[in-house]
mmCIF file of C-alpha atoms and ligand atoms in Angstrom:
data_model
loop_
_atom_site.group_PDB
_atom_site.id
_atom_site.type_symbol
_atom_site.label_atom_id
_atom_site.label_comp_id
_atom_site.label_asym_id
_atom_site.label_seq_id
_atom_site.Cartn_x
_atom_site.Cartn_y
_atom_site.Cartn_z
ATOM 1 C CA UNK A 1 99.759 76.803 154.050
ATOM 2 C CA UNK A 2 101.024 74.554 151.267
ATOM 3 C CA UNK A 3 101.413 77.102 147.591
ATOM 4 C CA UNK A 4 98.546 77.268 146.078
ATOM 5 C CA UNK A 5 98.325 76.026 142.801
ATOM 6 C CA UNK A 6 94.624 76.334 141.734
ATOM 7 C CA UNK A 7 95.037 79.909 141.787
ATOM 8 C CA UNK A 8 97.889 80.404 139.532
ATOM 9 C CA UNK A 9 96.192 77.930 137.321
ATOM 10 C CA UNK A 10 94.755 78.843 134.087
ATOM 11 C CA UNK A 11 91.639 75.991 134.866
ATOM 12 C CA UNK A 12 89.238 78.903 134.467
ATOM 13 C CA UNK A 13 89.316 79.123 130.880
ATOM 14 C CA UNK A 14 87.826 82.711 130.825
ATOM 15 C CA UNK A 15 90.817 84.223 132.557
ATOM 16 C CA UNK A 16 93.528 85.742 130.711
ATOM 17 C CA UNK A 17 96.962 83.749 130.718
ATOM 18 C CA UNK A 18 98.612 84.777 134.264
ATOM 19 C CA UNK A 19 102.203 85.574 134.931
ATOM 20 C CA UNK A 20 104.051 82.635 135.933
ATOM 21 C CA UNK A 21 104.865 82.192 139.503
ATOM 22 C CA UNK A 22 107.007 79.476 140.562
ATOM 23 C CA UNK A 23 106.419 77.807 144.108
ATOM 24 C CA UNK A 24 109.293 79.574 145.453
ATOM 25 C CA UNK A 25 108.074 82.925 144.766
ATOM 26 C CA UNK A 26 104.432 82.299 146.035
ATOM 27 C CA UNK A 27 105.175 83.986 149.323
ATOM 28 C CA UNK A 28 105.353 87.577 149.818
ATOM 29 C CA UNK A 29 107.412 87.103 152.025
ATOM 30 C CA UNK A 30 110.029 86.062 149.323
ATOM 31 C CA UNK A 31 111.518 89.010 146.843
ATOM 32 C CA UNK A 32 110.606 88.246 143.131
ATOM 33 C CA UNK A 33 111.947 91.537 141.132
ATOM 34 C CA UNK A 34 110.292 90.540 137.179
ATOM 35 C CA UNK A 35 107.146 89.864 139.158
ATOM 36 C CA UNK A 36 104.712 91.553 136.412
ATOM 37 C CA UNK A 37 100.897 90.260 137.065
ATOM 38 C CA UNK A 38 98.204 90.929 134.816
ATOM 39 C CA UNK A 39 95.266 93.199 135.789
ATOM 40 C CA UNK A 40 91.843 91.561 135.568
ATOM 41 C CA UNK A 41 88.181 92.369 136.141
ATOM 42 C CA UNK A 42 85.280 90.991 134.868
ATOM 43 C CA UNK A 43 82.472 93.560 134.773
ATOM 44 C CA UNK A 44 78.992 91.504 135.388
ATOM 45 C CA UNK A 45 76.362 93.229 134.112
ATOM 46 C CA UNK A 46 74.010 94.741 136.945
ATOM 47 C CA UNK A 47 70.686 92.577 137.339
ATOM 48 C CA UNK A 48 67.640 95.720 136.988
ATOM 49 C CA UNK A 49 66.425 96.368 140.472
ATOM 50 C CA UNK A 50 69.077 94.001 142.242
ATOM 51 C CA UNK A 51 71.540 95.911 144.552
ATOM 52 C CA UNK A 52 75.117 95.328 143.455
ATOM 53 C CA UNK A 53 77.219 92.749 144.785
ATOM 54 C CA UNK A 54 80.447 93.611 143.483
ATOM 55 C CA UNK A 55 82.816 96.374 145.322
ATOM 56 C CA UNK A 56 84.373 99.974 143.566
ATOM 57 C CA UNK A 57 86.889 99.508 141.404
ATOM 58 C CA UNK A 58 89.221 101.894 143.508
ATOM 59 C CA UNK A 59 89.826 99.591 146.415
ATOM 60 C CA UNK A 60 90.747 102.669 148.315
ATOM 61 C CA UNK A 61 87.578 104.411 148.308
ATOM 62 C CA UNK A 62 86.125 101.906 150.563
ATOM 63 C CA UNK A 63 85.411 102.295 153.855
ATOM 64 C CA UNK A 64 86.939 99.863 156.304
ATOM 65 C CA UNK A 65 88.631 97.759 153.526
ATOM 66 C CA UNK A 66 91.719 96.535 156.059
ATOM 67 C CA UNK A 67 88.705 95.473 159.207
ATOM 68 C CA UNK A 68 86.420 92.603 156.534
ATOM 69 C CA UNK A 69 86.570 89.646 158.191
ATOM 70 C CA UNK A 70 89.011 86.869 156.952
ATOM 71 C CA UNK A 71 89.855 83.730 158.546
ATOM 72 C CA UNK A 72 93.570 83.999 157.514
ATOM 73 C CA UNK A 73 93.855 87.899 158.265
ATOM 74 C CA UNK A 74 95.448 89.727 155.311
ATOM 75 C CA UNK A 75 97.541 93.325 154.956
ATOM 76 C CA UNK A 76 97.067 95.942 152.777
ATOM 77 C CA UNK A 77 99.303 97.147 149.498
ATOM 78 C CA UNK A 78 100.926 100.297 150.354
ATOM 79 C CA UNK A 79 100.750 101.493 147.361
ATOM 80 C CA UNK A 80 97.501 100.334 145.481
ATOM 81 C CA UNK A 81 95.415 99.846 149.132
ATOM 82 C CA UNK A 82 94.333 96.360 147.864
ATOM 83 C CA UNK A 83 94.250 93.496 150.191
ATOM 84 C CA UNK A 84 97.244 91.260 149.459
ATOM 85 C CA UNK A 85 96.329 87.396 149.434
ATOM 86 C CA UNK A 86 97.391 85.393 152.313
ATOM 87 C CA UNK A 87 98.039 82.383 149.793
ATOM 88 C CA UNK A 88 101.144 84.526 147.974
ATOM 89 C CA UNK A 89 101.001 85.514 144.565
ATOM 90 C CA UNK A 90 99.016 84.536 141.789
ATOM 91 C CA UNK A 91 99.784 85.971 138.722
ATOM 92 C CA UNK A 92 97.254 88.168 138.612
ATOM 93 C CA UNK A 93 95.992 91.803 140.485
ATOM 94 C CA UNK A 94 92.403 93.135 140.603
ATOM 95 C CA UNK A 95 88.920 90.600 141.063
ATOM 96 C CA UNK A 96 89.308 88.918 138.454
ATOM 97 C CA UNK A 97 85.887 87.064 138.691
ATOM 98 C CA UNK A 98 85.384 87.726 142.465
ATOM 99 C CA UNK A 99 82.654 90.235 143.511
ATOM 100 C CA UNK A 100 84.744 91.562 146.544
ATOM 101 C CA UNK A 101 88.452 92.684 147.277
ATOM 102 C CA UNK A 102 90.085 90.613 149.980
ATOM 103 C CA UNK A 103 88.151 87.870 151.396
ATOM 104 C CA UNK A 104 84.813 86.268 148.752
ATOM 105 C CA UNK A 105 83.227 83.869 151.661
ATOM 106 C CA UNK A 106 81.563 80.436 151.029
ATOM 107 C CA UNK A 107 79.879 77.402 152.559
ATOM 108 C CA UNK A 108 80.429 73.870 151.654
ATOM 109 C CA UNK A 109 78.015 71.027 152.478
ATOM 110 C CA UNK A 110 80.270 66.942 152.457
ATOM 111 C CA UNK A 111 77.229 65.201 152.592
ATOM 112 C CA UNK A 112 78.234 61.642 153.317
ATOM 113 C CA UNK A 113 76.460 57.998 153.004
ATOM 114 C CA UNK A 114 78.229 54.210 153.111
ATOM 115 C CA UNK A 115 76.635 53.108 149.735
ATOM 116 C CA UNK A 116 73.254 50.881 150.737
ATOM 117 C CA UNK A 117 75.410 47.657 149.144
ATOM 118 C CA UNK A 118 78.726 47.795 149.262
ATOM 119 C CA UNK A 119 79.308 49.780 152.335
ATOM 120 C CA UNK A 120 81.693 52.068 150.410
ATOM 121 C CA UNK A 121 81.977 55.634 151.906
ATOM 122 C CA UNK A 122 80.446 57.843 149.051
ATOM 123 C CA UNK A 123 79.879 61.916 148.822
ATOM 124 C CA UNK A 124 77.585 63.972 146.394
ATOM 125 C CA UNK A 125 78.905 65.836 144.399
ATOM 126 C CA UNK A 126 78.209 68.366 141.779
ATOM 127 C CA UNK A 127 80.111 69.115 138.299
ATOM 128 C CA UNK A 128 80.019 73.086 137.964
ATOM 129 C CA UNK A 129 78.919 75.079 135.191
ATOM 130 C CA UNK A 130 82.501 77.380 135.296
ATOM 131 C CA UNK A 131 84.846 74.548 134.582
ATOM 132 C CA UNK A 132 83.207 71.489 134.004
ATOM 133 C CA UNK A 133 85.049 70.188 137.341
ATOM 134 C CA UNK A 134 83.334 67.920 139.869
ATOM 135 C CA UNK A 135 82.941 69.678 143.348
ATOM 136 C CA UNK A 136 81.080 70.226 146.376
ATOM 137 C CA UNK A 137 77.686 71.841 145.939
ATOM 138 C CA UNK A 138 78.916 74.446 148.074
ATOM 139 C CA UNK A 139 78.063 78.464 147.674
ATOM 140 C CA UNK A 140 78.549 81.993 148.553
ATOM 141 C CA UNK A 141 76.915 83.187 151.925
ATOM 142 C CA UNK A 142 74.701 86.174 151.152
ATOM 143 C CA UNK A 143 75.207 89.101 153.280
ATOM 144 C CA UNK A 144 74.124 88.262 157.173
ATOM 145 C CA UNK A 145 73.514 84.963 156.286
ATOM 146 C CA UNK A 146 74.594 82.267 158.594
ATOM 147 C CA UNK A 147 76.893 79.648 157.143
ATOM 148 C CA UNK A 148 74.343 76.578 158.708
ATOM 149 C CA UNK A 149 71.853 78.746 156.298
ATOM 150 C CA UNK A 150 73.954 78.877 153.379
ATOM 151 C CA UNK A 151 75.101 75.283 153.291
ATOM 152 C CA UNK A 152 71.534 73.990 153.673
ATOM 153 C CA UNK A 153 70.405 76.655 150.724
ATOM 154 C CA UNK A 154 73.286 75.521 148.715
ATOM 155 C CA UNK A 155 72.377 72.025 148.860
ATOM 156 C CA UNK A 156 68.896 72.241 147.920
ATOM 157 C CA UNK A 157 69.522 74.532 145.302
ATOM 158 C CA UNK A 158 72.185 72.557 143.557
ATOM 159 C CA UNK A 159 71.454 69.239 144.297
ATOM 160 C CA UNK A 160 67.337 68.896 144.654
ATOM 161 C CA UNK A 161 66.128 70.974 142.392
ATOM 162 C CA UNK A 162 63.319 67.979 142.161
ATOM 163 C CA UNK A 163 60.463 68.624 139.641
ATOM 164 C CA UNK A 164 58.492 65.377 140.538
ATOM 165 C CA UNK A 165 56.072 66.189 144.112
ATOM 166 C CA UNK A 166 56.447 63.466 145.642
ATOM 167 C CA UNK A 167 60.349 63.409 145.000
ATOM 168 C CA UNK A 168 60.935 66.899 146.063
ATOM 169 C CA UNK A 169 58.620 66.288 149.431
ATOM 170 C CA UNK A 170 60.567 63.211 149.886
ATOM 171 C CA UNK A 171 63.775 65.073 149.628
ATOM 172 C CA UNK A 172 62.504 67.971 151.844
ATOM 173 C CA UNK A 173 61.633 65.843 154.535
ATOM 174 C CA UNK A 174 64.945 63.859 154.142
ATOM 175 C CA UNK A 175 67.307 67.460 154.114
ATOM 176 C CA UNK A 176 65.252 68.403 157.163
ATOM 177 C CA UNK A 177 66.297 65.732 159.068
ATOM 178 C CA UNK A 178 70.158 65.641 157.935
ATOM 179 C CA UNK A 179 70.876 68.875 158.381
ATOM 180 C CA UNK A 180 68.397 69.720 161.313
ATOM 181 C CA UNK A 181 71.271 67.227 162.665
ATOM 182 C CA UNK A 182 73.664 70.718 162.775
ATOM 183 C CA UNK A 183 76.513 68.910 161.141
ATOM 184 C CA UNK A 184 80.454 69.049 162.365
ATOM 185 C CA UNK A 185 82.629 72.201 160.795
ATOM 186 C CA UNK A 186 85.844 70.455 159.109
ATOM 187 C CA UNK A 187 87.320 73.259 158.080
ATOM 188 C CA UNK A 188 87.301 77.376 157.932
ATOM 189 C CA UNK A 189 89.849 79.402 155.808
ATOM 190 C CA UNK A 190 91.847 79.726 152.527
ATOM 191 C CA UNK A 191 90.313 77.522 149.075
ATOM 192 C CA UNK A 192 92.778 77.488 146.440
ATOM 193 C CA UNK A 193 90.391 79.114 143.801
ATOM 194 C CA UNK A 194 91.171 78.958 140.427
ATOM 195 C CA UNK A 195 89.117 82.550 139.992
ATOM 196 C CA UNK A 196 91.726 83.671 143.146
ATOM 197 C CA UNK A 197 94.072 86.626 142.187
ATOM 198 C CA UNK A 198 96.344 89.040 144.298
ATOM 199 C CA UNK A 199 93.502 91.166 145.769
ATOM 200 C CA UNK A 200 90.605 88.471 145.914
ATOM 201 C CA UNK A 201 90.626 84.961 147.331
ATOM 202 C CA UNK A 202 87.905 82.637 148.386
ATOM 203 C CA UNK A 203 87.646 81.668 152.010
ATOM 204 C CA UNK A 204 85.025 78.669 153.257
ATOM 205 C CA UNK A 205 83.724 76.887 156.102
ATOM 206 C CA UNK A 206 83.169 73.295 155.153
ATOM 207 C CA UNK A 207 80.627 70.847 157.065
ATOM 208 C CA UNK A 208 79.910 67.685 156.899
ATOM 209 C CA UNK A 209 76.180 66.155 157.436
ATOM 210 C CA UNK A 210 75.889 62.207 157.361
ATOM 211 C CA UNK A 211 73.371 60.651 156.155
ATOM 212 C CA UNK A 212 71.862 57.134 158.289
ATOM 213 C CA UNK A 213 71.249 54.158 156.028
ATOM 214 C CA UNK A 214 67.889 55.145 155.108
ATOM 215 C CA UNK A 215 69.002 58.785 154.470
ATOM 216 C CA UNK A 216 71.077 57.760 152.318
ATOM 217 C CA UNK A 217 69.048 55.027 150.354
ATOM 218 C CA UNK A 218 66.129 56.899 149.821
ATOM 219 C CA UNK A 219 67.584 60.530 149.120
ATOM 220 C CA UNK A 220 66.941 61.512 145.761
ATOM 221 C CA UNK A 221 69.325 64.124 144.252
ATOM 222 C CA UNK A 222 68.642 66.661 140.628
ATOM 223 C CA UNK A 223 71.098 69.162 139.686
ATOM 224 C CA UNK A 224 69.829 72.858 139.683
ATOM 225 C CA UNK A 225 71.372 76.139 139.763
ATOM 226 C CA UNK A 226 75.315 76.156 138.862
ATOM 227 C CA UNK A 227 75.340 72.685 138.494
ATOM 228 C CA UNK A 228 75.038 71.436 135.948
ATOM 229 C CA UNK A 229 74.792 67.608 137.310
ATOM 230 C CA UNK A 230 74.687 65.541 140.629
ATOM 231 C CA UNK A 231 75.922 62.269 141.713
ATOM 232 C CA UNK A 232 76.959 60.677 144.662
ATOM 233 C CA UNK A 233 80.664 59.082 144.293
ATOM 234 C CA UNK A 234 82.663 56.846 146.008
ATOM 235 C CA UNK A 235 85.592 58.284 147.868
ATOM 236 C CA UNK A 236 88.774 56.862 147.035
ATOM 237 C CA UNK A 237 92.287 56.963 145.794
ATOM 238 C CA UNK A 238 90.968 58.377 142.219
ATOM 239 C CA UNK A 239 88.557 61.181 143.295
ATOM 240 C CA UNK A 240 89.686 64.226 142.473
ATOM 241 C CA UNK A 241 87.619 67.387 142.913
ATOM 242 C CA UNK A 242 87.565 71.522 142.688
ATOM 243 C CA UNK A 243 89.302 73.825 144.727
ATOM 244 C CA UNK A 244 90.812 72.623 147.585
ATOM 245 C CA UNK A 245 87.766 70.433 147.766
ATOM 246 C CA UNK A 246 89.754 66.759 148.325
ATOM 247 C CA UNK A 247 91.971 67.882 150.944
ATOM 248 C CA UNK A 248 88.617 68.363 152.749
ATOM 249 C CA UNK A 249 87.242 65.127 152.250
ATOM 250 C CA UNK A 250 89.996 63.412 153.414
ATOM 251 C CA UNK A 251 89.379 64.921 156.616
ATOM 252 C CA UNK A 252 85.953 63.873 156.758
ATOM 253 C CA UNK A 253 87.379 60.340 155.753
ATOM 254 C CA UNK A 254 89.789 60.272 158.443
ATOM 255 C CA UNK A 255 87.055 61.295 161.385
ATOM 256 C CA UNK A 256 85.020 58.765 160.185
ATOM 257 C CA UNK A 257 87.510 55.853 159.801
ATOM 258 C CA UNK A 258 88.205 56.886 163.600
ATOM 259 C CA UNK A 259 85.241 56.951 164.868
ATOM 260 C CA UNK A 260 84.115 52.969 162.574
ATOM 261 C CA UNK A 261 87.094 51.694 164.858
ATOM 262 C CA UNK A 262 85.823 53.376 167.726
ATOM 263 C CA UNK A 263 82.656 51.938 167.363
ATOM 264 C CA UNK A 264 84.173 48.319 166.494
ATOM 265 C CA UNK A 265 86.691 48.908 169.718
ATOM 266 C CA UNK A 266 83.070 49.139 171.798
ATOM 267 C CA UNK A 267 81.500 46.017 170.334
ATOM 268 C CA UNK A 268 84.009 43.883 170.557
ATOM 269 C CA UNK A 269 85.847 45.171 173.469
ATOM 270 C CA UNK A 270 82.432 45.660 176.019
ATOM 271 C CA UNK A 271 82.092 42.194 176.141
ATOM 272 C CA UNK A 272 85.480 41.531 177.158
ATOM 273 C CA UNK A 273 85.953 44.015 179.932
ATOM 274 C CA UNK A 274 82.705 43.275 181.488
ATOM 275 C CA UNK A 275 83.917 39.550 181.405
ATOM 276 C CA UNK A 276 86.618 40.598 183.124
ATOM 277 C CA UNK A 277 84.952 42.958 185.490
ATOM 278 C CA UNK A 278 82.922 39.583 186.248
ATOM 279 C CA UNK A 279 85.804 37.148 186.378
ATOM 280 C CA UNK A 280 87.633 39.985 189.126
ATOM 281 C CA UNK A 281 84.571 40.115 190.914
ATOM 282 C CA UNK A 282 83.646 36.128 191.131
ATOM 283 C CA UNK A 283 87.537 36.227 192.458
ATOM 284 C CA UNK A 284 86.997 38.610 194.919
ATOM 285 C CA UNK A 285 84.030 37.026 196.518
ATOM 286 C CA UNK A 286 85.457 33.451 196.503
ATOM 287 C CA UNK A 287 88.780 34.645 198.342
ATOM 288 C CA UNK A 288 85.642 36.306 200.796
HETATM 289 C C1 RP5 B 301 84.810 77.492 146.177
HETATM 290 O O1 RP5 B 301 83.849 78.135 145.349
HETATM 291 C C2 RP5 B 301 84.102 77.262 147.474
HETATM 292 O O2 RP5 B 301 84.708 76.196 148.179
HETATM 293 C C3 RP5 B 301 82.686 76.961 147.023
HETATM 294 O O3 RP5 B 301 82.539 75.607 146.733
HETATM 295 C C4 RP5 B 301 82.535 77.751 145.723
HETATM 296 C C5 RP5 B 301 81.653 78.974 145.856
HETATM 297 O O4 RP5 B 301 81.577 79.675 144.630
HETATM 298 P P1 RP5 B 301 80.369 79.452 143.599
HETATM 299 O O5 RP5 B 301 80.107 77.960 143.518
HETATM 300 O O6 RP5 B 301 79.196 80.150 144.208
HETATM 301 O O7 RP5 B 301 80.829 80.009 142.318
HETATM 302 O O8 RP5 B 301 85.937 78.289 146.312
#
């Protein structure tokens, strides 16, 4: 894992200024003696009737702290009993804005298209309420939700939030079919948060859905939710996005140049080999 640098990043401008941790001292691993984070919780007020999401504020009374799932794995302080984050340090101890100690999971949607004209791949996107920064319309799983759930939820929630009818049956029908297509996972494990401290990190499994020609011509797209707009954007050299969000896409980018010269390798190269195939077997029967 590359140092994080998101989440020793003051980018969410509600945290208090963090202790400064160079790259070298990110790791554990690595002794860093002045190491003096800053404690920080944000205290959400409780929603009447809602059960609440967010853990004790004694990490050690809860029950089976060390056994939450992670897709990194992760040890516990000795001293404090907090989970210690797999990234390395951050400047910071406590939940800062994270509900849970240890692992806060999420689900990201990279819903794809080539643009209708110019064939350019493009990506929707979302710009987020938090820091203003452009991202995937990705969100937290609720608890026993599957992540094929929470992707799909995410999506219509942030990106077709469609007051029009006929829009919002038009995109209904449209997100059925795309992601009734079960999508591929890119990636599961570590996002370099900026709301990630010590004892609280985000962890994600991205998918990506792609949308056919018509999907992707006719799919209309309103912000809702956290976001505060949507777009679709063309992915190139310039986009730069939340999170570890980028390093994501260029996955998807890479899969998907592959499998364009894949498909290019068939059309033109078919034709050849079964001209060949021909040619060997009009050779054969001639020598006959
Ligand atoms: C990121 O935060 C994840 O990759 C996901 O996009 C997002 C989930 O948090 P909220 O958008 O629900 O705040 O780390």
């Amino acid at each position: 894992m590359a140092p994080h640098v998101a989440a020793r990043s003051q980018e969410n401008k509600t945290y208090p200024m963090r202790f400064a941790v160079p790259d070298a001292s990110v790791p554990w691993s690595v002794p860093f003696p002045g190491y003096q984070p800053i404690k920080y919780v944000f205290m959400r007020k409780e929603e009447p009737g809602k059960p609440s999401f967010a853990d004790a504020a004694d990490p050690k009374t809860i029950a089976n702290l060390k056994d939450r799932f992670s897709h990194e794995g992760f040890a516990l302080d000795a001293t404090t009993g907090a989970p210690l984050n797999p990234g390395g340090r951050t400047g910071m101890t406590d939940r800062g804005r994270l509900g849970k100690w240890g692992p806060n999971h999420a689900a990201d949607p990279l819903v794809t298209r080539y643009h209708p004209e110019t064939g350019e791949l493009q990506l929707v996107v979302i710009k987020r309420k938090d820091t203003g920064a452009w991202a995937l319309p990705g969100g937290m799983v609720d608890p026993g939700e599957n992540v094929s759930t929470t992707v799909r939820r995410e999506f219509k929630e942030e990106a077709g939030n469609l007051q029009d009818p006929a829009a919002a049956s038009r995109f209904n029908e449209l997100e059925a079919a795309l992601f009734g297509s079960g999508g591929t996972v890119v990636y599961k494990g570590y996002v370099d948060d900026p709301r990630n401290t010590d004892n609280a990190w985000m962890e994600t499994v991205a998918m990506h859905f792609h949308c056919d020609s018509e999907m992707g011509r006719l799919l209309p797209l309103e912000a809702g939710d956290d976001a505060a707009k949507v777009k679709w954007v063309t992915v190139d050299a310039s986009l730069n996005l939340y999170a570890s969000h980028r390093e994501w896409v260029s996955l998807v980018e890479k899969s998907m140049r592959r499998k364009a010269l894949l498909r290019k390798a068939l059309i033109f190269g078919l034709p050849v080999l079964v001209a060949a195939g021909v040619y060997a077997l009009v050779g054969k029967s001639k020598k006959a």
